[in-house]
Amino acid sequence: MIGPLDPFGRSINYLRISVTDRCNLRCIYCMPPEGVPQMSHSEILSYEEIQAVVQAAAELGINKIRLTGGEPLVRAELPKLIKMLSRIEGIQELSMTTNGTLLKNNALALRQAGLSRVNVSLDTLKPDRFRYITRLGRLKDVLEGISAAKEAGFDPVKINTVVMRGINDDEILDFARMTYEERCHVRFIETMPFKAVADFVPSTELRQHIGLLDKLEPCTSITGNGPAVYYRLVGAKGTIGFISPLTEPFFCFRCNRMRLTPDGRLRPCLLGEDEIDLKTPLRNNASMEELKRLILMAVACKPERHHLGRGNVRLVKRKMSQIGG
Ligand code: SAM
């Protein structure tokens, strides 16, 4: 079963769910130092409401779910939600994106609850710089979290690195070298202008730079439908992916996803402003058929492409933490 088709023939089979807008870090490209006004508990969807949305999505052919945030692990009893979602027929992949700071004590419970994959965001391997970029965190916690994830059986762990010019672009080769020894996927992301504190570095420039280490060979075996384009350094165990929302136009042409915000709005495009309210109908006892109709409406609203890019940079109104990255 394929996901519902949008007006441009893309099969939408992937839903990213932000389970909370709260985060225990304040990354400079994502949030202001004081954080963002927090949604109250009653504003965000309950686990039962999220379950209902996923049930409707699965009935339409959406088979991949990713939990994100904010920081998903700051929401209480996350394994409970994972268990609820993993039981829904048709869901083939249930993954999570986390900053890794709370992973050490949660990895095993997440795995046992049915989580299939974990991506950890990590922008630097230097403790002082980590504190500068995240404003609150400790690198040690994340590194221990990654080890715990591996021990719990998550394999491979994906590392997401937002590359900021003049801030961490001198560490690209260190991240790339990690793939020689470890079966990890390191993915470099162009910084998007949610909070204009840092300049992005185009992926082409990163590829040229990494090419100084060795030949980078395209790796087609794990392309999937996601936005990353993968390569492998000759002889390396792991791979290097590039996510290029600003410079590589096929980023949108392969888009297969929608996003659900913590307060129950379905966003057809991360970088657009359209949202469809699911929370109100959910709280008015909407039927499965009604939820499915609203999800299809969001699919029908997917724009052909986003309009961020060189010369056309504007700030997206919601912060990344309020949408779910
Ligand atoms: N707290 C979790 C984490 O850190 O992975 C999940 C939420 S976070 C918003 C999800 C992803 O979005 C992270 O990999 C983060 O680096 C990325 N992100 C946030 N702001 C970004 C920006 N302005 N440009 C590119 N990626 C961004």
mmCIF file of C-alpha atoms and ligand atoms in Angstrom:
data_model
loop_
_atom_site.group_PDB
_atom_site.id
_atom_site.type_symbol
_atom_site.label_atom_id
_atom_site.label_comp_id
_atom_site.label_asym_id
_atom_site.label_seq_id
_atom_site.Cartn_x
_atom_site.Cartn_y
_atom_site.Cartn_z
ATOM 1 C CA MET A 1 0.000 0.000 0.000
ATOM 2 C CA ILE A 2 1.391 3.371 -0.930
ATOM 3 C CA GLY A 3 0.578 6.604 0.834
ATOM 4 C CA PRO A 4 -1.961 9.055 -0.578
ATOM 5 C CA LEU A 5 -0.783 10.975 -3.646
ATOM 6 C CA ASP A 6 -0.437 14.740 -3.518
ATOM 7 C CA PRO A 7 -1.267 16.986 -6.507
ATOM 8 C CA PHE A 8 2.292 16.530 -7.816
ATOM 9 C CA GLY A 9 2.196 12.734 -7.792
ATOM 10 C CA ARG A 10 4.283 12.278 -4.643
ATOM 11 C CA SER A 11 3.254 9.438 -2.377
ATOM 12 C CA ILE A 12 2.947 10.796 1.165
ATOM 13 C CA ASN A 13 3.749 7.908 3.472
ATOM 14 C CA TYR A 14 5.627 9.614 6.299
ATOM 15 C CA LEU A 15 4.313 11.578 9.279
ATOM 16 C CA ARG A 16 6.601 13.398 11.706
ATOM 17 C CA ILE A 17 4.937 14.011 15.019
ATOM 18 C CA SER A 18 6.154 16.632 17.439
ATOM 19 C CA VAL A 19 5.132 15.278 20.833
ATOM 20 C CA THR A 20 6.103 18.406 22.757
ATOM 21 C CA ASP A 21 7.288 21.945 22.106
ATOM 22 C CA ARG A 22 9.495 21.778 25.212
ATOM 23 C CA CYS A 23 13.201 21.232 24.998
ATOM 24 C CA ASN A 24 15.971 20.958 27.549
ATOM 25 C CA LEU A 25 18.409 22.688 25.152
ATOM 26 C CA ARG A 26 18.342 26.115 23.481
ATOM 27 C CA CYS A 27 20.301 25.538 20.294
ATOM 28 C CA ILE A 28 21.299 28.846 18.784
ATOM 29 C CA TYR A 29 19.784 28.082 15.356
ATOM 30 C CA CYS A 30 16.535 26.759 16.785
ATOM 31 C CA MET A 31 15.434 28.747 19.856
ATOM 32 C CA PRO A 32 16.074 32.082 21.535
ATOM 33 C CA PRO A 33 18.063 31.887 24.824
ATOM 34 C CA GLU A 34 14.944 32.341 26.934
ATOM 35 C CA GLY A 35 13.119 29.564 25.049
ATOM 36 C CA VAL A 36 9.722 30.081 23.426
ATOM 37 C CA PRO A 37 6.394 30.554 25.237
ATOM 38 C CA GLN A 38 5.402 27.055 26.242
ATOM 39 C CA MET A 39 2.111 25.479 25.339
ATOM 40 C CA SER A 40 0.076 24.353 28.314
ATOM 41 C CA HIS A 41 -0.511 20.671 28.915
ATOM 42 C CA SER A 42 -4.108 20.926 27.758
ATOM 43 C CA GLU A 43 -3.048 22.564 24.500
ATOM 44 C CA ILE A 44 -0.937 19.664 23.346
ATOM 45 C CA LEU A 45 -2.371 16.440 22.017
ATOM 46 C CA SER A 46 -2.768 13.573 24.477
ATOM 47 C CA TYR A 47 -1.270 10.195 23.638
ATOM 48 C CA GLU A 48 -4.747 8.901 22.834
ATOM 49 C CA GLU A 49 -5.288 11.795 20.391
ATOM 50 C CA ILE A 50 -1.943 11.140 18.703
ATOM 51 C CA GLN A 51 -2.863 7.472 18.486
ATOM 52 C CA ALA A 52 -6.144 8.362 16.734
ATOM 53 C CA VAL A 53 -4.313 10.504 14.158
ATOM 54 C CA VAL A 54 -1.792 7.736 13.471
ATOM 55 C CA GLN A 55 -4.584 5.176 13.169
ATOM 56 C CA ALA A 56 -6.297 7.344 10.534
ATOM 57 C CA ALA A 57 -2.991 8.018 8.759
ATOM 58 C CA ALA A 58 -2.149 4.310 8.699
ATOM 59 C CA GLU A 59 -5.528 3.494 7.179
ATOM 60 C CA LEU A 60 -4.620 5.887 4.358
ATOM 61 C CA GLY A 61 -1.289 4.158 3.714
ATOM 62 C CA ILE A 62 1.046 6.321 5.796
ATOM 63 C CA ASN A 63 3.458 3.723 7.159
ATOM 64 C CA LYS A 64 6.397 5.651 8.626
ATOM 65 C CA ILE A 65 6.176 7.664 11.817
ATOM 66 C CA ARG A 66 8.887 9.735 13.446
ATOM 67 C CA LEU A 67 8.556 11.262 16.903
ATOM 68 C CA THR A 68 10.302 14.563 17.384
ATOM 69 C CA GLY A 69 9.877 17.824 19.263
ATOM 70 C CA GLY A 70 10.952 20.001 21.071
ATOM 71 C CA GLU A 71 12.789 17.202 22.741
ATOM 72 C CA PRO A 72 10.593 14.087 22.663
ATOM 73 C CA LEU A 73 12.275 12.571 25.719
ATOM 74 C CA VAL A 74 11.189 15.434 27.993
ATOM 75 C CA ARG A 75 7.597 14.269 27.566
ATOM 76 C CA ALA A 76 6.588 11.907 30.359
ATOM 77 C CA GLU A 77 6.201 8.211 29.613
ATOM 78 C CA LEU A 78 7.234 8.355 25.978
ATOM 79 C CA PRO A 79 7.687 4.545 25.787
ATOM 80 C CA LYS A 80 3.953 4.293 26.514
ATOM 81 C CA LEU A 81 3.170 6.265 23.345
ATOM 82 C CA ILE A 82 5.649 4.197 21.359
ATOM 83 C CA LYS A 83 3.947 1.013 22.501
ATOM 84 C CA MET A 84 0.547 2.418 21.513
ATOM 85 C CA LEU A 85 1.746 3.424 18.048
ATOM 86 C CA SER A 86 3.772 0.298 17.352
ATOM 87 C CA ARG A 87 0.602 -1.774 17.695
ATOM 88 C CA ILE A 88 -1.196 0.092 14.917
ATOM 89 C CA GLU A 89 -1.563 -2.085 11.869
ATOM 90 C CA GLY A 90 0.283 -0.749 8.839
ATOM 91 C CA ILE A 91 2.982 1.183 10.721
ATOM 92 C CA GLN A 92 6.212 -0.303 9.428
ATOM 93 C CA GLU A 93 8.718 2.099 10.884
ATOM 94 C CA LEU A 94 8.575 4.039 14.124
ATOM 95 C CA SER A 95 11.568 6.267 14.732
ATOM 96 C CA MET A 96 12.608 9.227 16.855
ATOM 97 C CA THR A 97 14.837 12.276 16.549
ATOM 98 C CA THR A 98 16.405 13.351 19.832
ATOM 99 C CA ASN A 99 19.163 15.558 21.132
ATOM 100 C CA GLY A 100 20.412 12.467 22.969
ATOM 101 C CA THR A 101 20.852 14.115 26.366
ATOM 102 C CA LEU A 102 18.275 11.836 28.031
ATOM 103 C CA LEU A 103 18.904 8.771 25.928
ATOM 104 C CA LYS A 104 21.267 7.004 28.303
ATOM 105 C CA ASN A 105 18.521 6.042 30.747
ATOM 106 C CA ASN A 106 15.787 5.593 28.152
ATOM 107 C CA ALA A 107 17.319 3.747 25.207
ATOM 108 C CA LEU A 108 16.458 0.244 26.353
ATOM 109 C CA ALA A 109 12.868 1.079 27.326
ATOM 110 C CA LEU A 110 12.350 2.782 23.956
ATOM 111 C CA ARG A 111 13.693 -0.223 22.108
ATOM 112 C CA GLN A 112 11.552 -2.615 24.120
ATOM 113 C CA ALA A 113 8.483 -0.478 23.487
ATOM 114 C CA GLY A 114 8.937 -0.915 19.740
ATOM 115 C CA LEU A 115 11.015 2.025 18.529
ATOM 116 C CA SER A 116 12.841 0.942 15.399
ATOM 117 C CA ARG A 117 15.334 3.743 14.764
ATOM 118 C CA VAL A 118 16.895 6.689 16.474
ATOM 119 C CA ASN A 119 18.541 9.821 15.069
ATOM 120 C CA VAL A 120 20.680 11.906 17.391
ATOM 121 C CA SER A 121 21.380 15.577 16.735
ATOM 122 C CA LEU A 122 24.988 16.445 17.413
ATOM 123 C CA ASP A 123 26.661 19.522 15.961
ATOM 124 C CA THR A 124 30.084 19.405 17.569
ATOM 125 C CA LEU A 125 32.512 17.010 19.224
ATOM 126 C CA LYS A 126 34.036 19.730 21.408
ATOM 127 C CA PRO A 127 32.590 20.106 24.943
ATOM 128 C CA ASP A 128 32.928 23.904 25.164
ATOM 129 C CA ARG A 129 31.496 24.445 21.745
ATOM 130 C CA PHE A 130 28.646 22.066 22.556
ATOM 131 C CA ARG A 131 27.757 24.282 25.503
ATOM 132 C CA TYR A 132 27.949 27.362 23.260
ATOM 133 C CA ILE A 133 25.694 25.919 20.538
ATOM 134 C CA THR A 134 23.134 24.295 22.848
ATOM 135 C CA ARG A 135 23.451 26.936 25.620
ATOM 136 C CA LEU A 136 22.490 24.315 28.242
ATOM 137 C CA GLY A 137 23.802 20.886 27.394
ATOM 138 C CA ARG A 138 26.758 18.631 28.113
ATOM 139 C CA LEU A 139 28.441 16.762 25.285
ATOM 140 C CA LYS A 140 29.200 13.849 27.610
ATOM 141 C CA ASP A 141 25.484 13.125 28.085
ATOM 142 C CA VAL A 142 24.925 12.867 24.351
ATOM 143 C CA LEU A 143 27.932 10.648 23.742
ATOM 144 C CA GLU A 144 26.775 8.349 26.536
ATOM 145 C CA GLY A 145 23.278 8.429 25.058
ATOM 146 C CA ILE A 146 24.608 7.336 21.668
ATOM 147 C CA SER A 147 26.516 4.454 23.283
ATOM 148 C CA ALA A 148 23.411 3.404 25.203
ATOM 149 C CA ALA A 149 21.371 3.453 21.995
ATOM 150 C CA LYS A 150 23.880 1.181 20.294
ATOM 151 C CA GLU A 151 23.900 -1.167 23.264
ATOM 152 C CA ALA A 152 20.112 -1.285 23.221
ATOM 153 C CA GLY A 153 20.288 -2.534 19.641
ATOM 154 C CA PHE A 154 19.652 0.580 17.558
ATOM 155 C CA ASP A 155 21.812 0.006 14.504
ATOM 156 C CA PRO A 156 22.854 2.121 12.834
ATOM 157 C CA VAL A 157 22.374 5.304 14.836
ATOM 158 C CA LYS A 158 22.082 8.350 12.602
ATOM 159 C CA ILE A 159 23.859 11.527 13.633
ATOM 160 C CA ASN A 160 22.377 14.810 12.372
ATOM 161 C CA THR A 161 24.783 17.728 12.218
ATOM 162 C CA VAL A 162 23.623 21.238 11.361
ATOM 163 C CA VAL A 163 26.571 22.976 9.737
ATOM 164 C CA MET A 164 27.020 26.659 10.544
ATOM 165 C CA ARG A 165 29.647 28.757 8.864
ATOM 166 C CA GLY A 166 32.296 29.986 11.265
ATOM 167 C CA ILE A 167 30.788 27.995 14.152
ATOM 168 C CA ASN A 168 31.319 24.277 13.524
ATOM 169 C CA ASP A 169 32.336 23.987 9.868
ATOM 170 C CA ASP A 170 35.914 23.257 10.960
ATOM 171 C CA GLU A 171 34.720 19.901 12.379
ATOM 172 C CA ILE A 172 33.346 18.435 9.172
ATOM 173 C CA LEU A 173 36.319 16.142 8.655
ATOM 174 C CA ASP A 174 36.169 14.921 12.282
ATOM 175 C CA PHE A 175 32.534 13.899 11.788
ATOM 176 C CA ALA A 176 33.320 12.343 8.416
ATOM 177 C CA ARG A 177 36.208 10.340 9.904
ATOM 178 C CA MET A 178 33.805 8.776 12.425
ATOM 179 C CA THR A 179 32.310 6.794 9.548
ATOM 180 C CA TYR A 180 35.590 4.927 8.924
ATOM 181 C CA GLU A 181 35.323 3.030 12.195
ATOM 182 C CA GLU A 182 31.615 3.065 13.007
ATOM 183 C CA ARG A 183 28.559 1.827 11.169
ATOM 184 C CA CYS A 184 26.851 5.159 11.710
ATOM 185 C CA HIS A 185 25.218 7.522 9.234
ATOM 186 C CA VAL A 186 26.469 11.069 9.670
ATOM 187 C CA ARG A 187 24.172 13.578 7.977
ATOM 188 C CA PHE A 188 25.097 17.189 7.382
ATOM 189 C CA ILE A 189 22.175 19.607 7.272
ATOM 190 C CA GLU A 190 22.163 23.087 5.748
ATOM 191 C CA THR A 191 21.031 25.535 8.455
ATOM 192 C CA MET A 192 17.538 26.785 7.676
ATOM 193 C CA PRO A 193 16.590 30.361 8.546
ATOM 194 C CA PHE A 194 14.334 29.751 11.531
ATOM 195 C CA LYS A 195 16.449 31.965 13.688
ATOM 196 C CA ALA A 196 18.945 33.885 11.618
ATOM 197 C CA VAL A 197 21.990 33.463 13.816
ATOM 198 C CA ALA A 198 24.165 31.464 11.499
ATOM 199 C CA ASP A 199 24.925 31.097 7.843
ATOM 200 C CA PHE A 200 24.470 27.750 6.169
ATOM 201 C CA VAL A 201 27.262 26.002 4.288
ATOM 202 C CA PRO A 202 26.153 24.577 0.909
ATOM 203 C CA SER A 203 26.392 20.788 0.681
ATOM 204 C CA THR A 204 28.504 20.998 -2.490
ATOM 205 C CA GLU A 205 31.151 22.844 -0.501
ATOM 206 C CA LEU A 206 31.028 20.174 2.232
ATOM 207 C CA ARG A 207 31.409 17.381 -0.314
ATOM 208 C CA GLN A 208 34.453 19.062 -1.826
ATOM 209 C CA HIS A 209 35.962 19.487 1.611
ATOM 210 C CA ILE A 210 35.334 15.869 2.651
ATOM 211 C CA GLY A 211 36.762 14.790 -0.698
ATOM 212 C CA LEU A 212 40.135 15.857 0.698
ATOM 213 C CA LEU A 213 40.033 12.798 2.976
ATOM 214 C CA ASP A 214 39.350 10.303 0.224
ATOM 215 C CA LYS A 215 37.028 9.554 -2.648
ATOM 216 C CA LEU A 216 33.356 10.008 -1.736
ATOM 217 C CA GLU A 217 31.312 7.416 -3.580
ATOM 218 C CA PRO A 218 27.559 7.799 -4.058
ATOM 219 C CA CYS A 219 25.757 5.248 -1.933
ATOM 220 C CA THR A 220 22.471 4.383 -3.580
ATOM 221 C CA SER A 221 21.591 1.452 -1.329
ATOM 222 C CA ILE A 222 20.180 3.655 1.441
ATOM 223 C CA THR A 223 18.706 6.599 -0.417
ATOM 224 C CA GLY A 224 15.128 5.865 0.687
ATOM 225 C CA ASN A 225 12.614 8.612 0.065
ATOM 226 C CA GLY A 226 14.117 11.043 2.529
ATOM 227 C CA PRO A 227 15.817 14.311 1.783
ATOM 228 C CA ALA A 228 19.351 13.005 2.431
ATOM 229 C CA VAL A 229 21.665 12.026 -0.398
ATOM 230 C CA TYR A 230 24.207 9.466 0.809
ATOM 231 C CA TYR A 231 27.878 8.863 0.062
ATOM 232 C CA ARG A 232 30.567 6.637 1.519
ATOM 233 C CA LEU A 233 34.248 7.297 1.925
ATOM 234 C CA VAL A 234 36.196 4.474 0.305
ATOM 235 C CA GLY A 235 36.588 1.680 2.867
ATOM 236 C CA ALA A 236 34.361 3.327 5.491
ATOM 237 C CA LYS A 237 31.857 1.327 7.546
ATOM 238 C CA GLY A 238 29.376 4.176 7.842
ATOM 239 C CA THR A 239 27.932 6.675 5.379
ATOM 240 C CA ILE A 240 27.751 10.433 5.001
ATOM 241 C CA GLY A 241 24.468 12.073 4.043
ATOM 242 C CA PHE A 242 23.747 15.600 2.909
ATOM 243 C CA ILE A 243 20.419 17.297 3.562
ATOM 244 C CA SER A 244 20.249 20.402 1.426
ATOM 245 C CA PRO A 245 16.969 22.269 1.853
ATOM 246 C CA LEU A 246 18.476 25.468 0.512
ATOM 247 C CA THR A 247 20.626 24.442 -2.417
ATOM 248 C CA GLU A 248 19.398 21.181 -3.908
ATOM 249 C CA PRO A 249 16.079 21.514 -5.716
ATOM 250 C CA PHE A 250 15.167 17.803 -5.703
ATOM 251 C CA PHE A 251 14.854 18.125 -1.919
ATOM 252 C CA CYS A 252 11.193 18.991 -2.445
ATOM 253 C CA PHE A 253 10.519 16.846 -5.480
ATOM 254 C CA ARG A 254 11.113 13.738 -3.376
ATOM 255 C CA CYS A 255 9.176 14.989 -0.361
ATOM 256 C CA ASN A 256 7.042 12.233 1.164
ATOM 257 C CA ARG A 257 6.147 13.791 4.514
ATOM 258 C CA MET A 258 3.832 15.902 6.593
ATOM 259 C CA ARG A 259 4.203 17.167 10.130
ATOM 260 C CA LEU A 260 1.907 17.166 13.135
ATOM 261 C CA THR A 261 2.605 19.962 15.621
ATOM 262 C CA PRO A 262 2.299 19.402 19.398
ATOM 263 C CA ASP A 263 -0.967 21.347 19.379
ATOM 264 C CA GLY A 264 -2.459 19.138 16.702
ATOM 265 C CA ARG A 265 -1.973 21.062 13.463
ATOM 266 C CA LEU A 266 -1.075 19.131 10.375
ATOM 267 C CA ARG A 267 1.522 20.961 8.269
ATOM 268 C CA PRO A 268 1.810 19.876 4.651
ATOM 269 C CA CYS A 269 5.225 21.589 4.364
ATOM 270 C CA LEU A 270 7.794 22.310 7.067
ATOM 271 C CA LEU A 271 8.664 25.623 5.480
ATOM 272 C CA GLY A 272 5.161 26.744 4.488
ATOM 273 C CA GLU A 273 2.605 28.392 6.748
ATOM 274 C CA ASP A 274 -0.446 26.237 5.921
ATOM 275 C CA GLU A 275 -1.835 24.148 8.771
ATOM 276 C CA ILE A 276 -4.937 22.035 9.185
ATOM 277 C CA ASP A 277 -6.417 21.837 12.662
ATOM 278 C CA LEU A 278 -6.942 18.271 13.857
ATOM 279 C CA LYS A 279 -7.176 19.049 17.552
ATOM 280 C CA THR A 280 -10.600 20.711 17.457
ATOM 281 C CA PRO A 281 -12.213 17.854 15.550
ATOM 282 C CA LEU A 282 -10.428 15.325 17.781
ATOM 283 C CA ARG A 283 -11.880 17.008 20.852
ATOM 284 C CA ASN A 284 -15.299 17.044 19.234
ATOM 285 C CA ASN A 285 -15.198 13.267 18.803
ATOM 286 C CA ALA A 286 -14.421 13.261 15.105
ATOM 287 C CA SER A 287 -14.848 9.887 13.452
ATOM 288 C CA MET A 288 -11.988 8.032 11.731
ATOM 289 C CA GLU A 289 -13.566 8.979 8.405
ATOM 290 C CA GLU A 290 -13.503 12.666 9.336
ATOM 291 C CA LEU A 291 -9.856 12.459 10.422
ATOM 292 C CA LYS A 292 -8.949 10.717 7.199
ATOM 293 C CA ARG A 293 -10.747 13.413 5.210
ATOM 294 C CA LEU A 294 -8.730 16.121 6.981
ATOM 295 C CA ILE A 295 -5.443 14.277 6.439
ATOM 296 C CA LEU A 296 -6.254 13.958 2.732
ATOM 297 C CA MET A 297 -7.047 17.672 2.679
ATOM 298 C CA ALA A 298 -3.551 18.393 4.013
ATOM 299 C CA VAL A 299 -2.053 16.074 1.388
ATOM 300 C CA ALA A 300 -3.961 17.981 -1.275
ATOM 301 C CA CYS A 301 -2.481 21.257 0.036
ATOM 302 C CA LYS A 302 1.142 20.202 -0.271
ATOM 303 C CA PRO A 303 2.995 22.845 -2.245
ATOM 304 C CA GLU A 304 5.220 21.750 -5.103
ATOM 305 C CA ARG A 305 8.239 23.184 -3.327
ATOM 306 C CA HIS A 306 9.233 25.552 -0.573
ATOM 307 C CA HIS A 307 10.530 28.995 -1.385
ATOM 308 C CA LEU A 308 13.474 29.388 0.885
ATOM 309 C CA GLY A 309 16.828 29.758 -0.718
ATOM 310 C CA ARG A 310 19.491 32.178 -1.632
ATOM 311 C CA GLY A 311 18.029 35.601 -2.262
ATOM 312 C CA ASN A 312 14.666 34.505 -0.907
ATOM 313 C CA VAL A 313 15.320 33.967 2.759
ATOM 314 C CA ARG A 314 12.585 34.826 5.185
ATOM 315 C CA LEU A 315 11.969 33.613 8.675
ATOM 316 C CA VAL A 316 9.384 30.899 9.222
ATOM 317 C CA LYS A 317 6.859 32.114 11.822
ATOM 318 C CA ARG A 318 6.838 29.105 14.104
ATOM 319 C CA LYS A 319 10.163 28.059 15.576
ATOM 320 C CA MET A 320 11.487 24.627 14.618
ATOM 321 C CA SER A 321 10.827 23.443 18.188
ATOM 322 C CA GLN A 322 7.153 24.378 17.790
ATOM 323 C CA ILE A 323 6.778 22.493 14.513
ATOM 324 C CA GLY A 324 9.004 19.497 15.042
ATOM 325 C CA GLY A 325 12.143 19.215 12.983
HETATM 326 N N1 SAM B 1 15.176 17.834 20.113
HETATM 327 C C1 SAM B 1 15.311 16.909 19.050
HETATM 328 C C2 SAM B 1 16.674 17.020 18.415
HETATM 329 O O1 SAM B 1 17.477 17.819 18.848
HETATM 330 O O2 SAM B 1 16.934 16.265 17.500
HETATM 331 C C3 SAM B 1 14.214 16.976 17.986
HETATM 332 C C4 SAM B 1 13.773 18.312 17.543
HETATM 333 S S1 SAM B 1 14.950 19.219 16.598
HETATM 334 C C5 SAM B 1 13.983 20.632 16.198
HETATM 335 C C6 SAM B 1 15.014 18.261 15.131
HETATM 336 C C7 SAM B 1 16.134 18.541 14.174
HETATM 337 O O3 SAM B 1 15.950 19.819 13.610
HETATM 338 C C8 SAM B 1 17.515 18.533 14.802
HETATM 339 O O4 SAM B 1 18.358 17.665 14.085
HETATM 340 C C9 SAM B 1 17.965 19.959 14.652
HETATM 341 O O5 SAM B 1 19.354 20.034 14.486
HETATM 342 C C10 SAM B 1 17.215 20.377 13.403
HETATM 343 N N2 SAM B 1 17.091 21.827 13.282
HETATM 344 C C11 SAM B 1 16.580 22.700 14.166
HETATM 345 N N3 SAM B 1 16.658 23.959 13.696
HETATM 346 C C12 SAM B 1 17.234 23.879 12.488
HETATM 347 C C13 SAM B 1 17.590 24.824 11.502
HETATM 348 N N4 SAM B 1 17.387 26.123 11.688
HETATM 349 N N5 SAM B 1 18.153 24.379 10.361
HETATM 350 C C14 SAM B 1 18.376 23.059 10.165
HETATM 351 N N6 SAM B 1 18.058 22.109 11.049
HETATM 352 C C15 SAM B 1 17.498 22.508 12.193
#
